[in-house]
mmCIF file of N, CA, C and O and ligand atoms in Angstrom:
data_model
loop_
_atom_site.group_PDB
_atom_site.id
_atom_site.type_symbol
_atom_site.label_atom_id
_atom_site.label_comp_id
_atom_site.label_asym_id
_atom_site.label_seq_id
_atom_site.Cartn_x
_atom_site.Cartn_y
_atom_site.Cartn_z
ATOM 1 N N GLU A 1 0.844 -1.200 0.000
ATOM 2 C CA GLU A 1 0.000 0.000 0.000
ATOM 3 C C GLU A 1 0.872 1.239 0.000
ATOM 4 O O GLU A 1 1.428 1.639 0.995
ATOM 5 N N ASN A 2 0.992 1.851 -1.169
ATOM 6 C CA ASN A 2 2.041 2.837 -1.386
ATOM 7 C C ASN A 2 1.504 4.129 -1.966
ATOM 8 O O ASN A 2 2.258 5.024 -2.301
ATOM 9 N N GLY A 3 0.200 4.256 -2.096
ATOM 10 C CA GLY A 3 -0.363 5.296 -2.925
ATOM 11 C C GLY A 3 -0.482 6.664 -2.285
ATOM 12 O O GLY A 3 -0.778 7.630 -2.981
ATOM 13 N N ASP A 4 -0.256 6.793 -1.017
ATOM 14 C CA ASP A 4 -0.557 8.053 -0.348
ATOM 15 C C ASP A 4 0.544 9.097 -0.501
ATOM 16 O O ASP A 4 0.258 10.249 -0.788
ATOM 17 N N PHE A 5 1.786 8.677 -0.325
ATOM 18 C CA PHE A 5 2.900 9.617 -0.366
ATOM 19 C C PHE A 5 4.032 9.074 -1.214
ATOM 20 O O PHE A 5 4.264 7.871 -1.286
ATOM 21 N N GLN A 6 4.701 10.021 -1.851
ATOM 22 C CA GLN A 6 5.890 9.703 -2.635
ATOM 23 C C GLN A 6 7.061 10.525 -2.101
ATOM 24 O O GLN A 6 6.895 11.695 -1.770
ATOM 25 N N TRP A 7 8.225 9.880 -2.046
ATOM 26 C CA TRP A 7 9.470 10.571 -1.692
ATOM 27 C C TRP A 7 10.202 10.979 -2.963
ATOM 28 O O TRP A 7 10.207 10.230 -3.952
ATOM 29 N N TYR A 8 10.824 12.170 -2.893
ATOM 30 C CA TYR A 8 11.532 12.766 -4.026
ATOM 31 C C TYR A 8 12.923 13.224 -3.579
ATOM 32 O O TYR A 8 13.107 13.642 -2.429
ATOM 33 N N TYR A 9 13.878 13.165 -4.503
ATOM 34 C CA TYR A 9 15.197 13.744 -4.231
ATOM 35 C C TYR A 9 15.534 14.749 -5.326
ATOM 36 O O TYR A 9 15.049 14.666 -6.441
ATOM 37 N N GLU A 10 16.401 15.667 -4.948
ATOM 38 C CA GLU A 10 16.712 16.825 -5.760
ATOM 39 C C GLU A 10 17.653 16.469 -6.907
ATOM 40 O O GLU A 10 18.678 15.807 -6.692
ATOM 41 N N GLY A 11 17.300 16.953 -8.108
ATOM 42 C CA GLY A 11 18.223 16.913 -9.234
ATOM 43 C C GLY A 11 18.710 18.313 -9.532
ATOM 44 O O GLY A 11 18.471 19.251 -8.774
ATOM 45 N N ARG A 12 19.355 18.465 -10.672
ATOM 46 C CA ARG A 12 19.941 19.770 -11.002
ATOM 47 C C ARG A 12 18.874 20.810 -11.302
ATOM 48 O O ARG A 12 19.064 21.981 -11.041
ATOM 49 N N ASN A 13 17.788 20.394 -11.904
ATOM 50 C CA ASN A 13 16.749 21.360 -12.274
ATOM 51 C C ASN A 13 15.370 20.727 -12.110
ATOM 52 O O ASN A 13 14.538 20.789 -13.000
ATOM 53 N N GLY A 14 15.183 20.071 -10.988
ATOM 54 C CA GLY A 14 13.898 19.437 -10.730
ATOM 55 C C GLY A 14 14.064 18.259 -9.777
ATOM 56 O O GLY A 14 15.144 18.039 -9.232
ATOM 57 N N TRP A 15 12.974 17.550 -9.604
ATOM 58 C CA TRP A 15 12.947 16.442 -8.652
ATOM 59 C C TRP A 15 12.880 15.103 -9.365
ATOM 60 O O TRP A 15 12.316 14.992 -10.450
ATOM 61 N N TRP A 16 13.440 14.098 -8.712
ATOM 62 C CA TRP A 16 13.339 12.692 -9.108
ATOM 63 C C TRP A 16 12.527 11.947 -8.061
ATOM 64 O O TRP A 16 12.660 12.214 -6.861
ATOM 65 N N LYS A 17 11.741 10.973 -8.516
ATOM 66 C CA LYS A 17 11.126 10.043 -7.566
ATOM 67 C C LYS A 17 12.135 8.979 -7.141
ATOM 68 O O LYS A 17 12.914 8.501 -7.966
ATOM 69 N N TYR A 18 12.095 8.589 -5.891
ATOM 70 C CA TYR A 18 12.781 7.375 -5.448
ATOM 71 C C TYR A 18 12.114 6.163 -6.097
ATOM 72 O O TYR A 18 10.919 6.169 -6.404
ATOM 73 N N ASP A 19 12.906 5.119 -6.291
ATOM 74 C CA ASP A 19 12.346 3.856 -6.762
ATOM 75 C C ASP A 19 11.333 3.330 -5.738
ATOM 76 O O ASP A 19 11.343 3.709 -4.565
ATOM 77 N N GLU A 20 10.465 2.455 -6.218
ATOM 78 C CA GLU A 20 9.321 1.993 -5.411
ATOM 79 C C GLU A 20 9.746 1.325 -4.100
ATOM 80 O O GLU A 20 9.163 1.573 -3.038
ATOM 81 N N ARG A 21 10.751 0.473 -4.176
ATOM 82 C CA ARG A 21 11.226 -0.205 -2.968
ATOM 83 C C ARG A 21 11.775 0.772 -1.938
ATOM 84 O O ARG A 21 11.452 0.700 -0.749
ATOM 85 N N SER A 22 12.622 1.710 -2.415
ATOM 86 C CA SER A 22 13.177 2.708 -1.487
ATOM 87 C C SER A 22 12.079 3.582 -0.908
ATOM 88 O O SER A 22 12.107 3.934 0.280
ATOM 89 N N ASN A 23 11.093 3.928 -1.742
ATOM 90 C CA ASN A 23 9.974 4.729 -1.257
ATOM 91 C C ASN A 23 9.240 4.017 -0.115
ATOM 92 O O ASN A 23 8.892 4.628 0.899
ATOM 93 N N ALA A 24 9.026 2.709 -0.299
ATOM 94 C CA ALA A 24 8.341 1.937 0.745
ATOM 95 C C ALA A 24 9.180 1.902 2.029
ATOM 96 O O ALA A 24 8.638 2.028 3.137
ATOM 97 N N GLU A 25 10.483 1.759 1.899
ATOM 98 C CA GLU A 25 11.350 1.738 3.090
ATOM 99 C C GLU A 25 11.332 3.086 3.790
ATOM 100 O O GLU A 25 11.300 3.163 5.020
ATOM 101 N N LEU A 26 11.351 4.172 3.004
ATOM 102 C CA LEU A 26 11.291 5.509 3.593
ATOM 103 C C LEU A 26 9.980 5.715 4.333
ATOM 104 O O LEU A 26 9.966 6.253 5.456
ATOM 105 N N GLU A 27 8.880 5.302 3.727
ATOM 106 C CA GLU A 27 7.570 5.458 4.375
ATOM 107 C C GLU A 27 7.504 4.669 5.679
ATOM 108 O O GLU A 27 6.998 5.166 6.694
ATOM 109 N N THR A 28 8.000 3.451 5.660
ATOM 110 C CA THR A 28 7.976 2.632 6.876
ATOM 111 C C THR A 28 8.791 3.276 7.987
ATOM 112 O O THR A 28 8.325 3.390 9.131
ATOM 113 N N ALA A 29 9.998 3.740 7.650
ATOM 114 C CA ALA A 29 10.855 4.356 8.666
ATOM 115 C C ALA A 29 10.240 5.664 9.173
ATOM 116 O O ALA A 29 10.172 5.910 10.387
ATOM 117 N N PHE A 30 9.776 6.486 8.243
ATOM 118 C CA PHE A 30 9.196 7.787 8.606
ATOM 119 C C PHE A 30 7.978 7.601 9.497
ATOM 120 O O PHE A 30 7.834 8.259 10.533
ATOM 121 N N ASN A 31 7.104 6.675 9.113
ATOM 122 C CA ASN A 31 5.863 6.468 9.875
ATOM 123 C C ASN A 31 6.103 5.764 11.196
ATOM 124 O O ASN A 31 5.221 5.789 12.071
ATOM 125 N N SER A 32 7.253 5.141 11.365
ATOM 126 C CA SER A 32 7.629 4.520 12.634
ATOM 127 C C SER A 32 8.277 5.519 13.581
ATOM 128 O O SER A 32 8.645 5.146 14.699
ATOM 129 N N GLY A 33 8.487 6.750 13.118
ATOM 130 C CA GLY A 33 9.092 7.773 13.958
ATOM 131 C C GLY A 33 10.600 7.700 14.025
ATOM 132 O O GLY A 33 11.218 8.319 14.892
ATOM 133 N N GLU A 34 11.207 6.959 13.082
ATOM 134 C CA GLU A 34 12.669 6.920 13.043
ATOM 135 C C GLU A 34 13.211 8.308 12.686
ATOM 136 O O GLU A 34 12.531 9.104 12.024
ATOM 137 N N ALA A 35 14.462 8.582 13.097
ATOM 138 C CA ALA A 35 15.080 9.873 12.786
ATOM 139 C C ALA A 35 15.655 9.880 11.383
ATOM 140 O O ALA A 35 15.833 10.948 10.774
ATOM 141 N N ASN A 36 15.944 8.677 10.865
ATOM 142 C CA ASN A 36 16.597 8.600 9.559
ATOM 143 C C ASN A 36 16.392 7.216 8.981
ATOM 144 O O ASN A 36 15.817 6.334 9.628
ATOM 145 N N CYS A 37 16.842 7.048 7.743
ATOM 146 C CA CYS A 37 16.688 5.776 7.040
ATOM 147 C C CYS A 37 17.905 5.548 6.166
ATOM 148 O O CYS A 37 18.288 6.425 5.393
ATOM 149 N N ALA A 38 18.531 4.383 6.290
ATOM 150 C CA ALA A 38 19.686 4.028 5.452
ATOM 151 C C ALA A 38 19.202 3.294 4.208
ATOM 152 O O ALA A 38 18.343 2.417 4.283
ATOM 153 N N LEU A 39 19.733 3.687 3.049
ATOM 154 C CA LEU A 39 19.339 3.073 1.778
ATOM 155 C C LEU A 39 20.567 2.854 0.902
ATOM 156 O O LEU A 39 21.494 3.671 0.904
ATOM 157 N N LEU A 40 20.535 1.780 0.132
ATOM 158 C CA LEU A 40 21.516 1.543 -0.925
ATOM 159 C C LEU A 40 20.934 2.095 -2.223
ATOM 160 O O LEU A 40 19.891 1.615 -2.684
ATOM 161 N N LEU A 41 21.572 3.120 -2.778
ATOM 162 C CA LEU A 41 21.037 3.833 -3.945
ATOM 163 C C LEU A 41 22.115 3.905 -5.009
ATOM 164 O O LEU A 41 23.187 4.465 -4.758
ATOM 165 N N ALA A 42 21.864 3.355 -6.155
ATOM 166 C CA ALA A 42 22.828 3.383 -7.264
ATOM 167 C C ALA A 42 24.196 2.883 -6.793
ATOM 168 O O ALA A 42 25.231 3.446 -7.147
ATOM 169 N N GLY A 43 24.189 1.868 -5.937
ATOM 170 C CA GLY A 43 25.427 1.205 -5.525
ATOM 171 C C GLY A 43 26.163 1.831 -4.363
ATOM 172 O O GLY A 43 27.240 1.347 -3.997
ATOM 173 N N ALA A 44 25.615 2.887 -3.781
ATOM 174 C CA ALA A 44 26.273 3.529 -2.642
ATOM 175 C C ALA A 44 25.295 3.629 -1.474
ATOM 176 O O ALA A 44 24.081 3.675 -1.673
ATOM 177 N N LEU A 45 25.831 3.688 -0.277
ATOM 178 C CA LEU A 45 25.013 3.808 0.919
ATOM 179 C C LEU A 45 24.736 5.274 1.227
ATOM 180 O O LEU A 45 25.652 6.102 1.185
ATOM 181 N N TYR A 46 23.500 5.551 1.550
ATOM 182 C CA TYR A 46 23.075 6.907 1.889
ATOM 183 C C TYR A 46 22.257 6.869 3.168
ATOM 184 O O TYR A 46 21.658 5.845 3.514
ATOM 185 N N ASN A 47 22.210 8.012 3.815
ATOM 186 C CA ASN A 47 21.319 8.197 4.935
ATOM 187 C C ASN A 47 20.350 9.321 4.602
ATOM 188 O O ASN A 47 20.773 10.380 4.133
ATOM 189 N N ILE A 48 19.059 9.071 4.812
ATOM 190 C CA ILE A 48 18.057 10.123 4.654
ATOM 191 C C ILE A 48 17.675 10.602 6.043
ATOM 192 O O ILE A 48 17.179 9.833 6.874
ATOM 193 N N ASP A 49 17.975 11.874 6.287
ATOM 194 C CA ASP A 49 17.782 12.529 7.578
ATOM 195 C C ASP A 49 16.403 13.202 7.556
ATOM 196 O O ASP A 49 16.198 14.166 6.823
ATOM 197 N N PHE A 50 15.475 12.665 8.352
ATOM 198 C CA PHE A 50 14.097 13.169 8.319
ATOM 199 C C PHE A 50 13.949 14.518 9.021
ATOM 200 O O PHE A 50 13.010 15.254 8.730
ATOM 201 N N GLN A 51 14.866 14.853 9.937
ATOM 202 C CA GLN A 51 14.777 16.169 10.592
ATOM 203 C C GLN A 51 15.090 17.280 9.596
ATOM 204 O O GLN A 51 14.380 18.275 9.506
ATOM 205 N N ASN A 52 16.165 17.082 8.866
ATOM 206 C CA ASN A 52 16.624 18.120 7.934
ATOM 207 C C ASN A 52 16.132 17.883 6.514
ATOM 208 O O ASN A 52 16.363 18.732 5.645
ATOM 209 N N MET A 53 15.501 16.732 6.286
ATOM 210 C CA MET A 53 14.983 16.352 4.968
ATOM 211 C C MET A 53 16.080 16.478 3.901
ATOM 212 O O MET A 53 15.939 17.195 2.897
ATOM 213 N N ILE A 54 17.158 15.771 4.169
ATOM 214 C CA ILE A 54 18.253 15.679 3.212
ATOM 215 C C ILE A 54 18.728 14.237 3.106
ATOM 216 O O ILE A 54 18.626 13.453 4.060
ATOM 217 N N GLN A 55 19.259 13.935 1.946
ATOM 218 C CA GLN A 55 19.917 12.655 1.693
ATOM 219 C C GLN A 55 21.419 12.904 1.694
ATOM 220 O O GLN A 55 21.908 13.789 0.984
ATOM 221 N N ILE A 56 22.171 12.121 2.475
ATOM 222 C CA ILE A 56 23.621 12.303 2.586
ATOM 223 C C ILE A 56 24.312 10.979 2.289
ATOM 224 O O ILE A 56 23.923 9.929 2.824
ATOM 225 N N ARG A 57 25.329 11.039 1.460
ATOM 226 C CA ARG A 57 26.100 9.839 1.150
ATOM 227 C C ARG A 57 26.983 9.460 2.322
ATOM 228 O O ARG A 57 27.689 10.310 2.878
ATOM 229 N N ARG A 58 26.943 8.214 2.706
ATOM 230 C CA ARG A 58 27.754 7.740 3.826
ATOM 231 C C ARG A 58 29.228 7.840 3.468
ATOM 232 O O ARG A 58 29.650 7.380 2.416
ATOM 233 N N GLY A 59 29.993 8.492 4.335
ATOM 234 C CA GLY A 59 31.422 8.654 4.115
ATOM 235 C C GLY A 59 31.790 9.873 3.289
ATOM 236 O O GLY A 59 32.975 10.167 3.140
ATOM 237 N N ASP A 60 30.798 10.571 2.743
ATOM 238 C CA ASP A 60 31.052 11.797 1.981
ATOM 239 C C ASP A 60 29.898 12.765 2.161
ATOM 240 O O ASP A 60 29.034 12.908 1.297
ATOM 241 N N PRO A 61 29.859 13.439 3.304
ATOM 242 C CA PRO A 61 28.732 14.308 3.623
ATOM 243 C C PRO A 61 28.617 15.519 2.707
ATOM 244 O O PRO A 61 27.631 16.256 2.787
ATOM 245 N N THR A 62 29.614 15.749 1.821
ATOM 246 C CA THR A 62 29.453 16.833 0.850
ATOM 247 C C THR A 62 28.444 16.452 -0.234
ATOM 248 O O THR A 62 27.940 17.318 -0.934
ATOM 249 N N ARG A 63 28.177 15.150 -0.374
ATOM 250 C CA ARG A 63 27.210 14.706 -1.390
ATOM 251 C C ARG A 63 25.847 14.617 -0.726
ATOM 252 O O ARG A 63 25.472 13.583 -0.150
ATOM 253 N N ARG A 64 25.146 15.728 -0.805
ATOM 254 C CA ARG A 64 23.840 15.806 -0.143
ATOM 255 C C ARG A 64 22.818 16.426 -1.079
ATOM 256 O O ARG A 64 23.140 17.250 -1.911
ATOM 257 N N ARG A 65 21.593 15.984 -0.918
ATOM 258 C CA ARG A 65 20.479 16.473 -1.728
ATOM 259 C C ARG A 65 19.284 16.713 -0.822
ATOM 260 O O ARG A 65 19.063 15.965 0.134
ATOM 261 N N LYS A 66 18.514 17.715 -1.176
ATOM 262 C CA LYS A 66 17.230 17.887 -0.498
ATOM 263 C C LYS A 66 16.313 16.729 -0.857
ATOM 264 O O LYS A 66 16.398 16.183 -1.966
ATOM 265 N N VAL A 67 15.443 16.367 0.062
ATOM 266 C CA VAL A 67 14.391 15.391 -0.219
ATOM 267 C C VAL A 67 13.054 15.995 0.191
ATOM 268 O O VAL A 67 12.993 16.953 0.974
ATOM 269 N N ARG A 68 11.986 15.448 -0.371
ATOM 270 C CA ARG A 68 10.650 15.885 0.049
ATOM 271 C C ARG A 68 9.696 14.697 0.002
ATOM 272 O O ARG A 68 9.900 13.737 -0.739
ATOM 273 N N ARG A 69 8.705 14.792 0.832
ATOM 274 C CA ARG A 69 7.634 13.797 0.898
ATOM 275 C C ARG A 69 6.344 14.514 0.543
ATOM 276 O O ARG A 69 5.969 15.485 1.204
ATOM 277 N N ASP A 70 5.693 14.067 -0.522
ATOM 278 C CA ASP A 70 4.549 14.829 -1.032
ATOM 279 C C ASP A 70 3.595 13.861 -1.729
ATOM 280 O O ASP A 70 3.853 12.645 -1.778
ATOM 281 N N THR A 71 2.531 14.419 -2.283
ATOM 282 C CA THR A 71 1.615 13.595 -3.076
ATOM 283 C C THR A 71 2.387 13.004 -4.264
ATOM 284 O O THR A 71 3.402 13.547 -4.686
ATOM 285 N N PRO A 72 1.872 11.911 -4.855
ATOM 286 C CA PRO A 72 2.593 11.283 -5.977
ATOM 287 C C PRO A 72 2.463 12.041 -7.297
ATOM 288 O O PRO A 72 2.960 11.563 -8.308
ATOM 289 N N THR A 73 1.837 13.226 -7.279
ATOM 290 C CA THR A 73 1.439 13.893 -8.521
ATOM 291 C C THR A 73 2.430 14.945 -8.999
ATOM 292 O O THR A 73 2.198 15.560 -10.042
ATOM 293 N N LEU A 74 3.511 15.192 -8.297
ATOM 294 C CA LEU A 74 4.446 16.230 -8.726
ATOM 295 C C LEU A 74 5.070 15.886 -10.074
ATOM 296 O O LEU A 74 5.311 14.715 -10.369
ATOM 297 N N VAL A 75 5.330 16.906 -10.861
ATOM 298 C CA VAL A 75 6.060 16.723 -12.113
ATOM 299 C C VAL A 75 7.526 16.443 -11.773
ATOM 300 O O VAL A 75 8.142 17.160 -10.991
ATOM 301 N N VAL A 76 8.058 15.381 -12.349
ATOM 302 C CA VAL A 76 9.422 14.958 -12.030
ATOM 303 C C VAL A 76 10.233 14.752 -13.309
ATOM 304 O O VAL A 76 9.688 14.649 -14.407
ATOM 305 N N LYS A 77 11.557 14.663 -13.121
ATOM 306 C CA LYS A 77 12.460 14.338 -14.226
ATOM 307 C C LYS A 77 12.331 12.868 -14.605
ATOM 308 O O LYS A 77 12.530 12.484 -15.758
ATOM 309 N N GLY A 78 12.050 12.024 -13.614
ATOM 310 C CA GLY A 78 11.956 10.589 -13.832
ATOM 311 C C GLY A 78 11.995 9.870 -12.503
ATOM 312 O O GLY A 78 11.778 10.480 -11.450
ATOM 313 N N ILE A 79 12.276 8.584 -12.567
ATOM 314 C CA ILE A 79 12.297 7.746 -11.371
ATOM 315 C C ILE A 79 13.685 7.141 -11.205
ATOM 316 O O ILE A 79 14.153 6.395 -12.080
ATOM 317 N N ALA A 80 14.340 7.499 -10.098
ATOM 318 C CA ALA A 80 15.629 6.897 -9.733
ATOM 319 C C ALA A 80 16.627 6.917 -10.888
ATOM 320 O O ALA A 80 17.344 5.950 -11.127
ATOM 321 N N GLY A 81 16.649 8.033 -11.608
ATOM 322 C CA GLY A 81 17.626 8.206 -12.677
ATOM 323 C C GLY A 81 17.146 7.759 -14.045
ATOM 324 O O GLY A 81 17.844 7.985 -15.035
ATOM 325 N N ILE A 82 15.955 7.121 -14.114
ATOM 326 C CA ILE A 82 15.360 6.769 -15.405
ATOM 327 C C ILE A 82 14.489 7.943 -15.849
ATOM 328 O O ILE A 82 13.454 8.215 -15.239
ATOM 329 N N LYS A 83 14.930 8.625 -16.897
ATOM 330 C CA LYS A 83 14.247 9.851 -17.312
ATOM 331 C C LYS A 83 12.878 9.561 -17.910
ATOM 332 O O LYS A 83 12.692 8.561 -18.610
ATOM 333 N N ASN A 84 11.963 10.478 -17.642
ATOM 334 C CA ASN A 84 10.665 10.434 -18.320
ATOM 335 C C ASN A 84 10.860 10.571 -19.820
ATOM 336 O O ASN A 84 11.753 11.268 -20.281
ATOM 337 N N LEU A 85 9.981 9.952 -20.580
ATOM 338 C CA LEU A 85 10.033 10.067 -22.044
ATOM 339 C C LEU A 85 9.603 11.474 -22.469
ATOM 340 O O LEU A 85 8.850 12.134 -21.784
HETATM 341 N N1 V3L B 1 18.160 7.238 -6.281
HETATM 342 C C1 V3L B 1 18.863 6.879 -7.385
HETATM 343 N N2 V3L B 1 20.082 7.363 -7.695
HETATM 344 C C2 V3L B 1 20.600 8.280 -6.853
HETATM 345 C C3 V3L B 1 19.926 8.716 -5.688
HETATM 346 C C4 V3L B 1 18.648 8.165 -5.419
HETATM 347 N N3 V3L B 1 17.939 8.539 -4.336
HETATM 348 N N4 V3L B 1 20.706 9.636 -5.058
HETATM 349 C C5 V3L B 1 21.793 9.770 -5.795
HETATM 350 N N5 V3L B 1 21.750 8.954 -6.876
HETATM 351 P P1 V3L B 1 25.441 11.900 -5.118
HETATM 352 P P2 V3L B 1 20.347 15.533 -12.733
HETATM 353 C C6 V3L B 1 21.116 11.331 -9.891
HETATM 354 C C7 V3L B 1 22.750 8.858 -7.954
HETATM 355 O O1 V3L B 1 24.234 12.537 -4.473
HETATM 356 O O2 V3L B 1 20.587 15.639 -14.229
HETATM 357 C C8 V3L B 1 19.865 11.169 -10.725
HETATM 358 O O3 V3L B 1 19.158 10.005 -10.403
HETATM 359 C C9 V3L B 1 22.820 10.169 -8.690
HETATM 360 O O4 V3L B 1 21.850 10.124 -9.749
HETATM 361 O O5 V3L B 1 26.449 12.908 -5.603
HETATM 362 O O6 V3L B 1 21.432 16.234 -11.945
HETATM 363 C C10 V3L B 1 20.390 11.133 -12.126
HETATM 364 O O7 V3L B 1 20.630 9.813 -12.552
HETATM 365 C C11 V3L B 1 24.244 10.245 -9.173
HETATM 366 O O8 V3L B 1 24.361 9.646 -10.447
HETATM 367 O O9 V3L B 1 26.082 10.859 -4.226
HETATM 368 O O10 V3L B 1 18.973 15.926 -12.301
HETATM 369 C C12 V3L B 1 21.707 11.931 -12.032
HETATM 370 O O11 V3L B 1 21.894 12.228 -10.625
HETATM 371 C C13 V3L B 1 24.998 9.418 -8.144
HETATM 372 O O12 V3L B 1 24.036 8.639 -7.420
HETATM 373 C C14 V3L B 1 21.662 13.247 -12.762
HETATM 374 O O13 V3L B 1 20.480 13.977 -12.396
HETATM 375 C C15 V3L B 1 25.787 10.258 -7.150
HETATM 376 O O14 V3L B 1 24.904 11.113 -6.425
#
């Protein structure tokens, strides 16, 4: 049951959707009141910090992106790096 909220991460000129599995993990962690959620994304480990709503690469905190949790209807660049047609 995934239809209520979608998680997004920042690109250069717009937002990307997280892949479905990562979105479900984020929702579970967020709704459980966790402070953050660890995810493997494109082969690297990241932490999503729910207080600051940022995604930070583990071991390289300079690699950070804003994240947002919103309705699934936002216009996006694509999903997890797969561009919209
Ligand atoms: N899901 C999938 N791939 C990700 C994610 C994620 N949540 N976070 C980072 N990457 P960094 P434009 C993104 C990828 O933050 O043109 C997009 O998905 C990230 O991919 O520096 O700037 C696009 O594929 C990047 O390739 O650790 O909007 C690409 O950037 C790599 O991990 C270009 O998007 C390093 O990200």
